[in-house]
Amino acid sequence: MGKFSGLSRMGFKTGIVYRAHFFVSLIKIPLTLVVFFYLWRSIFMFSGEEIIQGYTFAEMFIYYVLSMLVGTLIYCDVDAWMNEGIKDGDVVGDFLRPVTYMKQLFCQYFGLRELTFLIEVIPIMVVSLFFLNVPLPSLLFGMLFILAVFLAILLNYFFTFCVGLTAFWLKEIQGIRRVKTAVMAFLEGALIPLTFFPLIFQSVFKYLPFQYLRFVPINIFLEKYALSEVVVLLSIQTVWILIFFFIAKTVFKLAFRKFAGAGI
Amino acid sequence: MTSIITVKNLKKVYKTHTRKEGLSNAIKSLFNRKYEYKQALKGISFEIEEGEIVGFIGPNGAGKSTTIKALSGFLYPTSGEVVSLGFTPWKDRVDYVANLGVVLGQKAQLWWDLPAIDTFYLSKDVYGIKESTFKSRLNFMVKLLDLEKVMHTPVRDMSLGERMKCKLVAALLHNPKLVLLDEPSIGLDVIAKDKFRDFIKLVNKKYKTTFIITTHDMQEIERLCKKIIIINNGQIVYDGLLKDIKKKYLSNKFIDVKLETKGEKFKLRYCKVVEQNEYEIKIEVNTTKIKVKEVINSLLSNYDVADILISDPPIETIIQQIFRSKDGKV
């Protein structure tokens, strides 16, 4: 426990070192939400429809509020940290600590999540409760939502860690990271709700890991699923976490060999 | 005395890709890479005992850092065996490094954006050091190395030397049994170097900590190490006491004489006059052929001597002799 909290505190602290960075990043979410608000208001006005792809305008806006909330909570750039550390060799500092590499990065990531929760998520929650009339789910779905977000935090970590591992071979993975970001914005449901895709796509998405990062937690909150569906979805989510966990563990062994073998 | 490290026939071959200069070659190398194999370690063996301070000496590219990396646990050797503190470093990394402290001169091991004190507290948590033990150790080190103020500034704002001292503290807080220092005195001024060395000596005495130090600074070796290992071209060329190598290789002594009144030109068999002016003579004596006493007697009887200084040639000279000799064997 001591190791864990020590490392996560470091993540927390690094998050608030640069004041300007810290304060400016606070504006990001409200700003994005304003853009989405006007974008969808004009889409609804021009289409003249009350409901588009299963969402009313109010629900659509709430979708984006929740999307920002979940997206911020699960935000993970450990692949960028890995890229940097591997390229300049400072990753050996991590290798000299008596904690596995995967745990160390997870703790720092988790520390930053705590920070995010306090300074970004809580304000959005307060604003959306009192000013945006976001309807709250039932207690059960509320709990399931929290569980789904927690699982999404794990899933995103192990997935991103796997992406980061490629840096051990490729050294520079900024290209891969950009492609990843672009593709994921679609597949997570960050740009538009996944119901906008053709049904056949949606049934494929069900078995991919990405919708479990954002789209599924959001729709649990909005109670768009029956309880039995939620159980299935959370199970698939858990299976993906396990898959990425084992990939991460196995590939890291090879990566460490590669790193240690090639020299720095 | 028990061995804390046993290295047997350690070999390491690096594969690197090379390319010629120029844009077209850079583009070519995107598709067609030429690889080169470099033998960094050609089967070295040595043992290190608990509580020793061992100097690891060698020219650039000799294999010092490769050895340190293998001992640090983040280098897989091509073949050979290492048992350090009872572990195979690269296989049991996590358990092994709990008892290890490493300072790499060239790498950042402190949290760049945060004050060093934060990294120290991280060590406390990661290594599970008790609050009271941690406080007393930290105070002890911080006082000795003059870090009271510095450790509260972010690492990125520190000077090279301050950073190095903080790295040393971070590497020693958990009181490791073995400490590896890879060129630790880079960036330190003369006073700081002195403190650094005294500090290492003190820790070595107090906790029986074993140190391995690589450095190009021969003064450092002479001040700190009883035992040295000299490595050249991936092979160990000397492994033994510093004083033995001195005895074996120092067949010369220097005698500096200052005169009260002007003297004649000095001449004696087996002595070479390095420099002579009106009031000073500098002689190199071959001590295997003639006793220093004889030379002194001759000096005293022929000159009006004000002062005499007898000295060994610096250790650099010996090391240079070894490196320059063709096979590099001692």
Coordinates of C-alpha atoms in Angstrom, one line a residue:
Chain A
M1 CA 0.0 0.0 0.0
G2 CA 2.9 2.4 0.8
K3 CA 4.5 1.8 -2.6
F4 CA 1.2 2.4 -4.3
S5 CA 0.3 5.7 -2.5
G6 CA 3.8 7.0 -2.8
L7 CA 3.9 6.6 -6.5
S8 CA 0.4 7.9 -7.1
R9 CA 1.2 11.0 -5.0
M10 CA 4.0 11.6 -7.4
G11 CA 1.6 11.5 -10.3
F12 CA -0.7 13.9 -8.4
K13 CA 2.1 16.3 -7.7
T14 CA 3.5 16.4 -11.3
G15 CA -0.1 17.2 -12.4
I16 CA -0.1 20.5 -10.5
V17 CA 3.6 21.6 -11.0
Y18 CA 3.0 23.9 -13.9
R19 CA 0.4 26.5 -12.8
A20 CA -0.4 27.9 -16.2
H21 CA -0.8 24.4 -17.7
F22 CA -3.0 23.5 -14.7
F23 CA -5.3 26.4 -15.0
V24 CA -5.6 26.6 -18.7
S25 CA -6.5 22.9 -18.9
L26 CA -9.4 23.6 -16.6
I27 CA -11.1 25.6 -19.4
K28 CA -10.9 22.9 -21.9
I29 CA -14.0 21.0 -20.9
P30 CA -16.4 24.0 -20.6
L31 CA -15.1 25.3 -23.9
T32 CA -15.6 22.0 -25.7
L33 CA -19.1 21.7 -24.3
V34 CA -20.1 25.1 -25.6
V35 CA -19.0 24.1 -29.1
F36 CA -21.0 20.8 -28.9
F37 CA -24.0 22.6 -27.5
Y38 CA -24.3 25.0 -30.5
L39 CA -23.3 22.4 -33.0
W40 CA -26.1 20.1 -31.9
R41 CA -28.6 22.8 -31.4
S42 CA -28.3 23.9 -35.1
I43 CA -28.3 20.2 -36.2
F44 CA -31.6 19.6 -34.4
M45 CA -33.1 22.9 -35.6
F46 CA -32.3 22.2 -39.3
S47 CA -33.4 18.6 -39.2
G48 CA -36.7 19.6 -37.5
E49 CA -36.7 16.2 -35.8
E50 CA -37.4 15.7 -32.1
I51 CA -35.3 12.7 -31.8
I52 CA -32.1 11.9 -33.7
Q53 CA -30.8 8.3 -33.5
G54 CA -32.5 7.7 -30.2
Y55 CA -31.4 10.9 -28.5
T56 CA -33.4 14.1 -27.8
F57 CA -31.5 17.4 -27.9
A58 CA -31.4 17.5 -24.1
E59 CA -30.1 13.9 -24.0
M60 CA -27.6 14.6 -26.7
F61 CA -26.1 17.4 -24.8
I62 CA -26.1 15.4 -21.6
Y63 CA -24.3 12.7 -23.7
Y64 CA -21.5 15.1 -24.3
V65 CA -21.4 16.3 -20.8
L66 CA -21.0 12.7 -19.6
S67 CA -18.6 12.0 -22.4
M68 CA -16.4 14.8 -21.2
L69 CA -16.7 13.6 -17.7
V70 CA -15.9 10.0 -18.5
G71 CA -13.2 10.9 -21.0
T72 CA -11.4 13.1 -18.5
L73 CA -11.6 10.4 -15.8
I74 CA -10.1 7.7 -18.1
Y75 CA -7.6 9.9 -19.9
C76 CA -4.4 8.1 -20.2
D77 CA -1.1 9.1 -21.8
V78 CA 1.3 6.6 -20.3
D79 CA 2.2 5.6 -23.9
A80 CA 3.7 9.1 -24.2
W81 CA 5.6 8.8 -20.9
M82 CA 6.9 5.4 -22.1
N83 CA 7.9 6.8 -25.5
E84 CA 9.9 9.6 -23.8
G85 CA 11.5 7.5 -21.2
I86 CA 12.6 4.8 -23.6
K87 CA 13.9 7.2 -26.2
D88 CA 16.1 9.1 -23.9
G89 CA 16.9 6.1 -21.7
D90 CA 15.6 7.6 -18.4
V91 CA 13.3 4.6 -18.1
V92 CA 16.2 2.9 -16.4
G93 CA 15.3 5.1 -13.4
D94 CA 12.0 3.2 -13.2
F95 CA 13.8 -0.1 -13.7
L96 CA 15.9 0.6 -10.6
R97 CA 12.9 0.8 -8.4
P98 CA 11.7 -2.4 -6.7
V99 CA 8.3 -2.2 -8.2
T100 CA 7.3 -3.7 -11.6
Y101 CA 7.2 -1.1 -14.4
M102 CA 3.5 -1.8 -15.1
K103 CA 2.6 -1.1 -11.5
Q104 CA 4.7 2.1 -11.3
L105 CA 3.1 3.7 -14.3
F106 CA -0.3 2.6 -13.1
C107 CA 0.2 4.2 -9.7
Q108 CA 1.2 7.5 -11.3
Y109 CA -1.7 7.3 -13.8
F110 CA -4.0 6.6 -10.9
G111 CA -2.7 9.6 -8.9
L112 CA -3.4 11.8 -11.8
R113 CA -6.9 10.4 -12.1
E114 CA -7.5 11.4 -8.4
L115 CA -6.3 14.9 -9.2
T116 CA -8.6 15.0 -12.3
F117 CA -11.5 13.8 -10.2
L118 CA -11.0 16.6 -7.7
I119 CA -10.4 19.5 -9.9
E120 CA -12.1 18.7 -13.2
V121 CA -14.8 16.1 -12.7
I122 CA -16.3 17.5 -9.5
P123 CA -16.9 21.0 -10.9
I124 CA -18.6 19.5 -14.0
M125 CA -20.7 17.3 -11.8
V126 CA -21.8 20.3 -9.7
V127 CA -22.5 22.4 -12.7
S128 CA -24.5 19.7 -14.5
L129 CA -26.5 18.8 -11.4
F130 CA -27.6 22.4 -10.6
F131 CA -27.6 24.2 -13.9
L132 CA -28.0 21.6 -16.7
N133 CA -30.8 19.6 -15.1
V134 CA -29.0 16.3 -15.9
P135 CA -31.4 13.6 -14.8
L136 CA -29.9 11.2 -12.3
P137 CA -30.1 7.5 -12.9
S138 CA -31.6 5.1 -10.3
L139 CA -29.3 4.1 -7.5
L140 CA -28.6 0.7 -9.1
F141 CA -27.7 2.2 -12.5
G142 CA -25.7 4.9 -10.7
M143 CA -23.6 2.2 -9.0
L144 CA -23.3 0.3 -12.2
F145 CA -22.1 3.5 -13.9
I146 CA -19.4 4.0 -11.3
L147 CA -18.3 0.4 -11.7
A148 CA -18.2 0.8 -15.5
V149 CA -16.1 3.9 -15.3
F150 CA -13.7 2.3 -12.8
L151 CA -13.4 -0.7 -15.2
A152 CA -12.9 1.8 -18.1
I153 CA -10.0 3.4 -16.2
L154 CA -8.3 0.0 -15.9
L155 CA -9.1 -1.0 -19.5
N156 CA -7.7 2.3 -20.9
Y157 CA -4.6 1.9 -18.8
F158 CA -3.8 -1.7 -19.9
F159 CA -4.6 -0.8 -23.5
T160 CA -2.5 2.3 -23.5
F161 CA 0.4 0.4 -21.8
C162 CA 0.3 -2.1 -24.6
V163 CA 0.5 0.7 -27.2
G164 CA 3.4 2.2 -25.2
L165 CA 5.2 -1.1 -25.3
T166 CA 5.8 -0.8 -29.0
A167 CA 8.2 2.1 -28.2
F168 CA 10.7 -0.5 -27.0
W169 CA 11.0 -1.6 -30.6
L170 CA 10.1 1.5 -32.6
K171 CA 11.6 4.1 -30.2
E172 CA 9.4 6.8 -31.6
I173 CA 5.7 6.1 -31.5
Q174 CA 4.1 9.6 -31.9
G175 CA 2.8 8.5 -35.3
I176 CA 1.1 5.5 -33.8
R177 CA -0.3 7.6 -31.0
R178 CA -1.8 10.1 -33.4
V179 CA -3.5 7.4 -35.4
K180 CA -4.7 5.8 -32.2
T181 CA -6.2 9.1 -30.9
A182 CA -8.0 9.7 -34.2
V183 CA -9.4 6.2 -34.5
M184 CA -10.4 6.0 -30.9
A185 CA -12.3 9.3 -31.0
F186 CA -14.7 7.5 -33.3
L187 CA -14.7 4.0 -31.8
E188 CA -15.1 5.2 -28.2
G189 CA -18.1 7.3 -29.1
A190 CA -16.4 10.5 -28.2
L191 CA -17.2 12.3 -31.5
I192 CA -20.7 11.0 -32.0
P193 CA -22.8 8.4 -30.2
L194 CA -22.2 5.0 -31.7
T195 CA -25.9 4.6 -32.5
F196 CA -25.1 6.8 -35.5
F197 CA -23.2 4.0 -37.1
P198 CA -24.9 1.3 -39.2
L199 CA -26.3 -1.6 -37.1
I200 CA -23.7 -4.0 -38.5
F201 CA -20.9 -1.8 -37.3
Q202 CA -22.5 -1.5 -33.9
S203 CA -22.7 -5.3 -33.5
V204 CA -19.0 -5.4 -34.3
F205 CA -18.2 -2.6 -31.8
K206 CA -19.8 -4.7 -29.1
Y207 CA -17.0 -7.1 -29.3
L208 CA -14.2 -4.5 -29.6
P209 CA -12.8 -3.0 -26.5
F210 CA -13.3 0.7 -27.4
Q211 CA -17.0 1.4 -26.8
Y212 CA -16.4 0.2 -23.2
L213 CA -14.2 3.2 -22.5
R214 CA -16.9 5.9 -23.0
F215 CA -20.1 4.9 -24.9
V216 CA -21.1 2.1 -22.6
P217 CA -20.6 3.9 -19.2
I218 CA -22.5 6.9 -20.6
N219 CA -25.4 4.9 -21.7
I220 CA -25.6 3.0 -18.4
F221 CA -25.9 6.4 -16.8
L222 CA -28.6 7.3 -19.3
E223 CA -30.3 3.9 -18.6
K224 CA -30.4 3.0 -22.3
Y225 CA -29.8 -0.6 -21.5
A226 CA -31.8 -3.3 -19.7
L227 CA -30.2 -4.7 -16.6
S228 CA -29.4 -8.0 -18.3
E229 CA -27.7 -6.2 -21.1
V230 CA -25.5 -4.2 -18.6
V231 CA -24.4 -7.5 -17.1
V232 CA -23.3 -8.8 -20.5
L233 CA -21.6 -5.5 -21.4
L234 CA -19.7 -5.3 -18.1
S235 CA -18.6 -8.9 -18.5
I236 CA -17.2 -8.2 -22.0
Q237 CA -15.5 -5.1 -20.6
T238 CA -13.9 -7.3 -17.9
V239 CA -12.7 -9.8 -20.4
W240 CA -11.0 -7.1 -22.4
I241 CA -9.2 -5.8 -19.3
L242 CA -7.9 -9.3 -18.6
I243 CA -6.9 -9.7 -22.3
F244 CA -4.9 -6.5 -22.3
F245 CA -3.5 -7.2 -18.9
F246 CA -2.0 -10.5 -20.1
I247 CA -0.8 -9.0 -23.4
A248 CA 0.9 -6.2 -21.4
K249 CA 2.5 -8.6 -19.0
T250 CA 3.8 -11.0 -21.7
V251 CA 4.9 -8.4 -24.1
F252 CA 6.6 -6.4 -21.4
K253 CA 8.9 -9.4 -20.7
L254 CA 9.9 -9.4 -24.3
A255 CA 10.3 -5.7 -24.3
F256 CA 12.5 -5.7 -21.3
R257 CA 14.7 -8.3 -22.9
K258 CA 14.8 -6.2 -26.1
F259 CA 15.7 -3.1 -24.1
A260 CA 18.3 -4.7 -22.0
G261 CA 19.7 -6.6 -24.9
A262 CA 20.1 -3.7 -27.3
G263 CA 21.7 -1.4 -24.7
I264 CA 21.1 2.2 -24.2
Chain B
M1 CA 35.1 -12.2 4.0
T2 CA 32.3 -13.3 1.8
S3 CA 31.8 -12.6 -1.9
I4 CA 28.9 -10.3 -2.5
I5 CA 29.2 -10.4 -6.2
T6 CA 30.5 -13.2 -8.4
V7 CA 30.8 -12.7 -12.1
K8 CA 31.8 -15.6 -14.3
N9 CA 32.8 -15.4 -17.9
L10 CA 30.4 -12.6 -18.7
K11 CA 30.0 -11.8 -22.4
K12 CA 28.0 -9.2 -24.2
V13 CA 27.7 -8.6 -27.9
Y14 CA 25.9 -5.5 -29.0
K15 CA 24.1 -5.3 -32.4
T16 CA 23.9 -1.8 -33.7
H17 CA 23.0 -0.4 -37.1
T18 CA 25.3 2.0 -38.8
R19 CA 24.9 4.4 -41.7
K20 CA 27.1 6.7 -43.6
E21 CA 26.6 10.5 -43.6
G22 CA 24.2 12.3 -45.9
L23 CA 20.6 12.5 -46.7
S24 CA 20.5 9.8 -49.3
N25 CA 22.1 7.3 -47.0
A26 CA 19.6 8.3 -44.3
I27 CA 16.8 7.5 -46.7
K28 CA 18.4 4.3 -47.8
S29 CA 18.8 3.2 -44.2
L30 CA 15.0 3.4 -43.8
F31 CA 14.8 0.3 -46.0
N32 CA 18.1 -1.4 -45.8
R33 CA 19.9 -1.5 -42.6
K34 CA 23.5 -2.5 -42.1
Y35 CA 24.2 -4.1 -38.7
E36 CA 27.4 -4.3 -36.9
Y37 CA 28.3 -6.5 -34.0
K38 CA 30.4 -5.1 -31.2
Q39 CA 31.9 -7.3 -28.5
A40 CA 31.6 -5.1 -25.4
L41 CA 32.6 -7.8 -22.9
K42 CA 34.7 -10.7 -23.9
G43 CA 34.2 -13.0 -21.0
I44 CA 35.1 -11.2 -17.8
S45 CA 35.2 -12.8 -14.3
F46 CA 35.7 -11.2 -11.0
E47 CA 34.6 -11.3 -7.4
I48 CA 33.8 -8.5 -5.0
E49 CA 33.7 -8.9 -1.3
E50 CA 31.4 -7.3 1.2
G51 CA 32.4 -3.8 2.4
E52 CA 34.9 -3.1 -0.3
I53 CA 35.1 0.0 -2.4
V54 CA 36.2 -1.1 -5.8
G55 CA 37.4 1.2 -8.5
F56 CA 36.4 0.2 -12.0
I57 CA 38.8 1.8 -14.5
G58 CA 39.1 1.7 -18.2
P59 CA 39.2 4.0 -21.3
N60 CA 36.1 5.0 -23.2
G61 CA 34.3 2.0 -24.6
A62 CA 36.2 -0.5 -22.5
G63 CA 33.1 -2.2 -21.1
K64 CA 32.8 -0.4 -17.7
S65 CA 29.2 0.8 -18.2
T66 CA 28.2 -2.5 -19.8
T67 CA 29.3 -4.3 -16.6
I68 CA 27.5 -1.7 -14.4
K69 CA 24.4 -2.2 -16.4
A70 CA 24.6 -6.0 -16.1
L71 CA 25.0 -5.5 -12.3
S72 CA 22.1 -3.1 -12.2
G73 CA 19.7 -5.6 -13.7
F74 CA 18.7 -4.0 -16.9
L75 CA 21.1 -5.7 -19.2
Y76 CA 20.8 -9.2 -20.5
P77 CA 24.3 -10.5 -21.2
T78 CA 25.0 -12.7 -24.2
S79 CA 26.3 -15.4 -22.0
G80 CA 27.9 -15.8 -18.6
E81 CA 26.8 -15.7 -15.0
V82 CA 26.4 -13.1 -12.4
V83 CA 25.3 -13.7 -8.8
S84 CA 25.0 -10.5 -6.9
L85 CA 23.5 -10.3 -3.4
G86 CA 22.3 -13.8 -4.1
F87 CA 20.3 -12.8 -7.2
T88 CA 20.8 -13.0 -10.9
P89 CA 20.2 -9.3 -11.6
W90 CA 18.4 -9.4 -14.9
K91 CA 16.1 -12.3 -13.9
D92 CA 15.1 -11.2 -10.4
R93 CA 15.1 -7.5 -11.1
V94 CA 12.4 -6.4 -8.6
D95 CA 13.7 -8.3 -5.6
Y96 CA 17.3 -7.6 -6.4
V97 CA 17.0 -3.8 -6.7
A98 CA 15.5 -3.5 -3.3
N99 CA 19.0 -3.9 -1.9
L100 CA 20.7 -2.0 -4.6
G101 CA 21.6 1.7 -5.0
V102 CA 22.6 3.0 -8.4
V103 CA 23.8 6.4 -9.5
L104 CA 24.1 6.8 -13.2
G105 CA 26.0 10.0 -14.1
Q106 CA 24.2 10.5 -17.4
K107 CA 20.6 9.6 -16.5
A108 CA 17.9 11.4 -14.7
Q109 CA 16.8 9.4 -11.7
L110 CA 15.1 12.2 -9.9
W111 CA 11.6 13.5 -10.7
W112 CA 12.5 16.3 -13.1
D113 CA 9.6 18.6 -12.3
L114 CA 9.5 18.2 -8.6
P115 CA 11.8 19.2 -5.7
A116 CA 14.3 16.4 -4.8
I117 CA 12.7 16.1 -1.4
D118 CA 9.7 14.6 -3.2
T119 CA 11.8 11.9 -4.8
F120 CA 13.3 11.2 -1.3
Y121 CA 9.9 10.7 0.2
L122 CA 9.0 8.4 -2.7
S123 CA 12.0 6.3 -1.8
K124 CA 10.7 6.2 1.7
D125 CA 7.4 4.7 0.5
V126 CA 8.7 2.5 -2.3
Y127 CA 11.4 0.9 -0.1
G128 CA 9.2 0.9 3.0
I129 CA 11.6 2.9 5.2
K130 CA 10.4 3.7 8.7
E131 CA 9.6 7.4 9.4
S132 CA 12.2 7.8 12.1
T133 CA 14.9 5.9 10.3
F134 CA 14.2 7.9 7.2
K135 CA 14.4 11.2 9.0
S136 CA 17.7 10.4 10.7
R137 CA 19.3 9.1 7.5
L138 CA 18.1 12.0 5.4
N139 CA 19.3 14.6 8.0
F140 CA 22.7 12.8 8.2
M141 CA 23.2 12.9 4.4
V142 CA 21.7 16.3 3.7
K143 CA 23.9 17.9 6.3
L144 CA 27.0 16.2 5.0
L145 CA 26.4 17.1 1.4
D146 CA 25.0 20.6 2.1
L147 CA 21.6 20.0 0.6
E148 CA 19.3 21.6 3.1
K149 CA 18.2 24.4 0.8
V150 CA 18.7 22.9 -2.6
M151 CA 16.6 19.9 -2.0
H152 CA 13.5 22.1 -2.0
T153 CA 14.0 23.5 -5.5
P154 CA 12.7 21.6 -8.5
V155 CA 15.3 19.2 -9.9
R156 CA 15.2 20.9 -13.3
D157 CA 16.5 24.2 -11.7
M158 CA 19.5 22.5 -10.0
S159 CA 23.1 22.6 -11.2
L160 CA 24.7 19.5 -12.4
G161 CA 26.6 19.0 -9.2
E162 CA 23.6 19.6 -6.9
R163 CA 21.6 17.1 -9.0
M164 CA 24.4 14.5 -8.6
K165 CA 24.5 14.9 -4.8
C166 CA 20.7 14.5 -4.7
K167 CA 21.0 11.4 -6.8
L168 CA 23.5 9.9 -4.4
V169 CA 21.1 10.6 -1.5
A170 CA 18.2 9.0 -3.4
A171 CA 20.4 6.0 -4.1
L172 CA 21.4 5.6 -0.4
L173 CA 18.3 6.3 1.6
H174 CA 17.2 2.7 1.7
N175 CA 20.6 1.7 3.0
P176 CA 21.4 -0.7 0.2
K177 CA 24.0 -3.4 0.6
L178 CA 25.5 -2.6 -2.7
V179 CA 25.9 0.7 -4.5
L180 CA 27.0 1.2 -8.1
L181 CA 28.3 4.6 -9.0
D182 CA 28.8 5.2 -12.7
E183 CA 30.9 8.3 -13.1
P184 CA 29.5 10.0 -10.1
S185 CA 31.7 13.0 -9.9
I186 CA 30.7 14.6 -13.2
G187 CA 29.9 18.2 -12.6
L188 CA 31.2 18.4 -9.1
D189 CA 33.6 21.2 -8.1
V190 CA 36.7 20.5 -6.0
I191 CA 35.1 21.0 -2.7
A192 CA 32.0 19.1 -3.5
K193 CA 34.2 16.2 -4.8
D194 CA 35.9 16.2 -1.5
K195 CA 32.7 16.0 0.4
F196 CA 31.3 13.4 -1.9
R197 CA 34.3 11.2 -1.3
D198 CA 34.3 11.7 2.5
F199 CA 30.7 10.9 2.4
I200 CA 31.1 7.6 0.5
K201 CA 33.9 6.6 2.9
L202 CA 31.8 7.3 5.9
V203 CA 28.8 5.4 4.6
N204 CA 31.1 2.5 3.7
K205 CA 32.5 2.5 7.2
K206 CA 29.3 3.0 9.0
Y207 CA 27.1 0.5 7.2
K208 CA 29.7 -1.8 5.5
T209 CA 28.2 -0.8 2.2
T210 CA 29.9 -2.2 -0.8
F211 CA 30.7 0.4 -3.5
I212 CA 31.7 -0.1 -7.1
I213 CA 32.8 3.1 -8.8
T214 CA 33.6 3.8 -12.4
T215 CA 35.5 7.0 -13.0
H216 CA 38.1 8.6 -15.1
D217 CA 39.3 10.6 -12.1
M218 CA 42.4 8.8 -10.8
Q219 CA 42.5 11.0 -7.7
E220 CA 39.1 9.7 -6.8
I221 CA 40.4 6.1 -7.1
E222 CA 43.4 6.8 -5.0
R223 CA 41.3 8.5 -2.3
L224 CA 38.6 5.9 -2.2
C225 CA 39.6 2.5 -3.4
K226 CA 41.9 -0.2 -2.0
K227 CA 41.0 -2.5 -4.8
I228 CA 40.8 -1.7 -8.5
I229 CA 39.7 -3.6 -11.6
I230 CA 41.1 -2.4 -14.8
I231 CA 39.2 -3.2 -17.9
N232 CA 40.3 -2.7 -21.5
N233 CA 38.7 -3.9 -24.8
G234 CA 36.1 -5.9 -22.9
Q235 CA 38.7 -7.8 -20.9
I236 CA 40.0 -7.5 -17.4
V237 CA 43.6 -6.6 -17.4
Y238 CA 44.1 -6.1 -13.7
D239 CA 42.2 -7.1 -10.7
G240 CA 43.9 -6.5 -7.4
L241 CA 45.1 -4.0 -4.8
L242 CA 45.9 -0.5 -5.9
K243 CA 49.1 -0.6 -3.9
D244 CA 50.3 -3.8 -5.6
I245 CA 49.9 -2.4 -9.0
K246 CA 51.8 0.7 -7.8
K247 CA 54.6 -1.5 -6.4
K248 CA 54.8 -3.6 -9.5
Y249 CA 54.7 -0.7 -12.0
L250 CA 56.3 2.1 -10.2
S251 CA 59.9 1.5 -10.8
N252 CA 60.5 5.2 -10.8
K253 CA 60.4 7.9 -8.3
F254 CA 60.6 11.6 -8.7
I255 CA 62.9 13.8 -6.6
D256 CA 62.5 17.5 -6.5
V257 CA 65.3 19.4 -5.0
K258 CA 65.4 23.1 -4.1
L259 CA 68.8 24.7 -3.6
E260 CA 70.0 27.6 -1.4
T261 CA 72.9 28.5 -3.7
K262 CA 73.5 27.8 -7.3
G263 CA 74.7 24.3 -8.2
E264 CA 76.5 22.4 -10.9
K265 CA 74.8 20.2 -13.4
F266 CA 73.6 17.0 -11.7
K267 CA 74.9 13.7 -12.9
L268 CA 74.5 10.2 -11.4
R269 CA 74.0 6.7 -12.9
Y270 CA 70.4 5.5 -13.3
C271 CA 69.1 9.0 -12.7
K272 CA 67.6 11.1 -15.4
V273 CA 67.5 14.8 -15.0
V274 CA 64.1 15.9 -16.0
E275 CA 64.6 19.6 -15.4
Q276 CA 67.3 21.7 -13.9
N277 CA 67.7 25.4 -13.5
E278 CA 69.8 27.5 -11.1
Y279 CA 67.9 26.7 -7.9
E280 CA 65.9 23.6 -8.8
I281 CA 66.6 20.1 -9.9
K282 CA 64.0 17.5 -10.9
I283 CA 65.3 13.9 -11.2
E284 CA 63.6 10.7 -12.2
V285 CA 65.2 7.7 -10.4
N286 CA 65.1 4.1 -11.5
T287 CA 64.6 2.5 -8.1
T288 CA 65.3 -1.0 -9.3
K289 CA 68.9 -0.1 -10.1
I290 CA 69.7 2.4 -7.4
K291 CA 68.5 3.2 -4.0
V292 CA 66.8 6.5 -3.3
K293 CA 69.1 6.8 -0.3
E294 CA 72.2 6.8 -2.5
V295 CA 70.8 9.6 -4.6
I296 CA 69.9 11.7 -1.6
N297 CA 73.3 11.2 -0.2
S298 CA 74.9 12.3 -3.4
L299 CA 72.6 15.3 -3.5
L300 CA 73.3 16.3 0.1
S301 CA 77.1 16.1 -0.3
N302 CA 77.2 18.0 -3.6
Y303 CA 74.6 20.7 -3.1
D304 CA 73.4 23.3 -0.6
V305 CA 70.0 21.7 -0.3
A306 CA 67.0 23.8 0.9
D307 CA 64.3 21.2 0.4
I308 CA 63.7 17.8 -1.0
L309 CA 60.4 16.2 -2.1
I310 CA 60.2 12.5 -3.1
S311 CA 57.1 11.4 -5.0
D312 CA 55.6 8.6 -7.0
P313 CA 54.5 9.3 -10.6
P314 CA 50.8 9.7 -10.8
I315 CA 48.6 6.6 -11.2
E316 CA 47.6 7.9 -14.6
T317 CA 51.0 7.1 -15.9
I318 CA 50.7 3.5 -15.0
I319 CA 47.2 3.2 -16.4
Q320 CA 48.4 4.9 -19.6
Q321 CA 51.3 2.4 -19.8
I322 CA 48.8 -0.5 -19.6
F323 CA 46.4 0.9 -22.1
R324 CA 49.1 1.8 -24.6
S325 CA 50.8 -1.6 -24.5
K326 CA 49.7 -3.7 -27.5
D327 CA 47.9 -6.5 -25.9
G328 CA 46.8 -4.5 -22.9
K329 CA 47.9 -7.2 -20.5
V330 CA 49.4 -6.4 -17.2

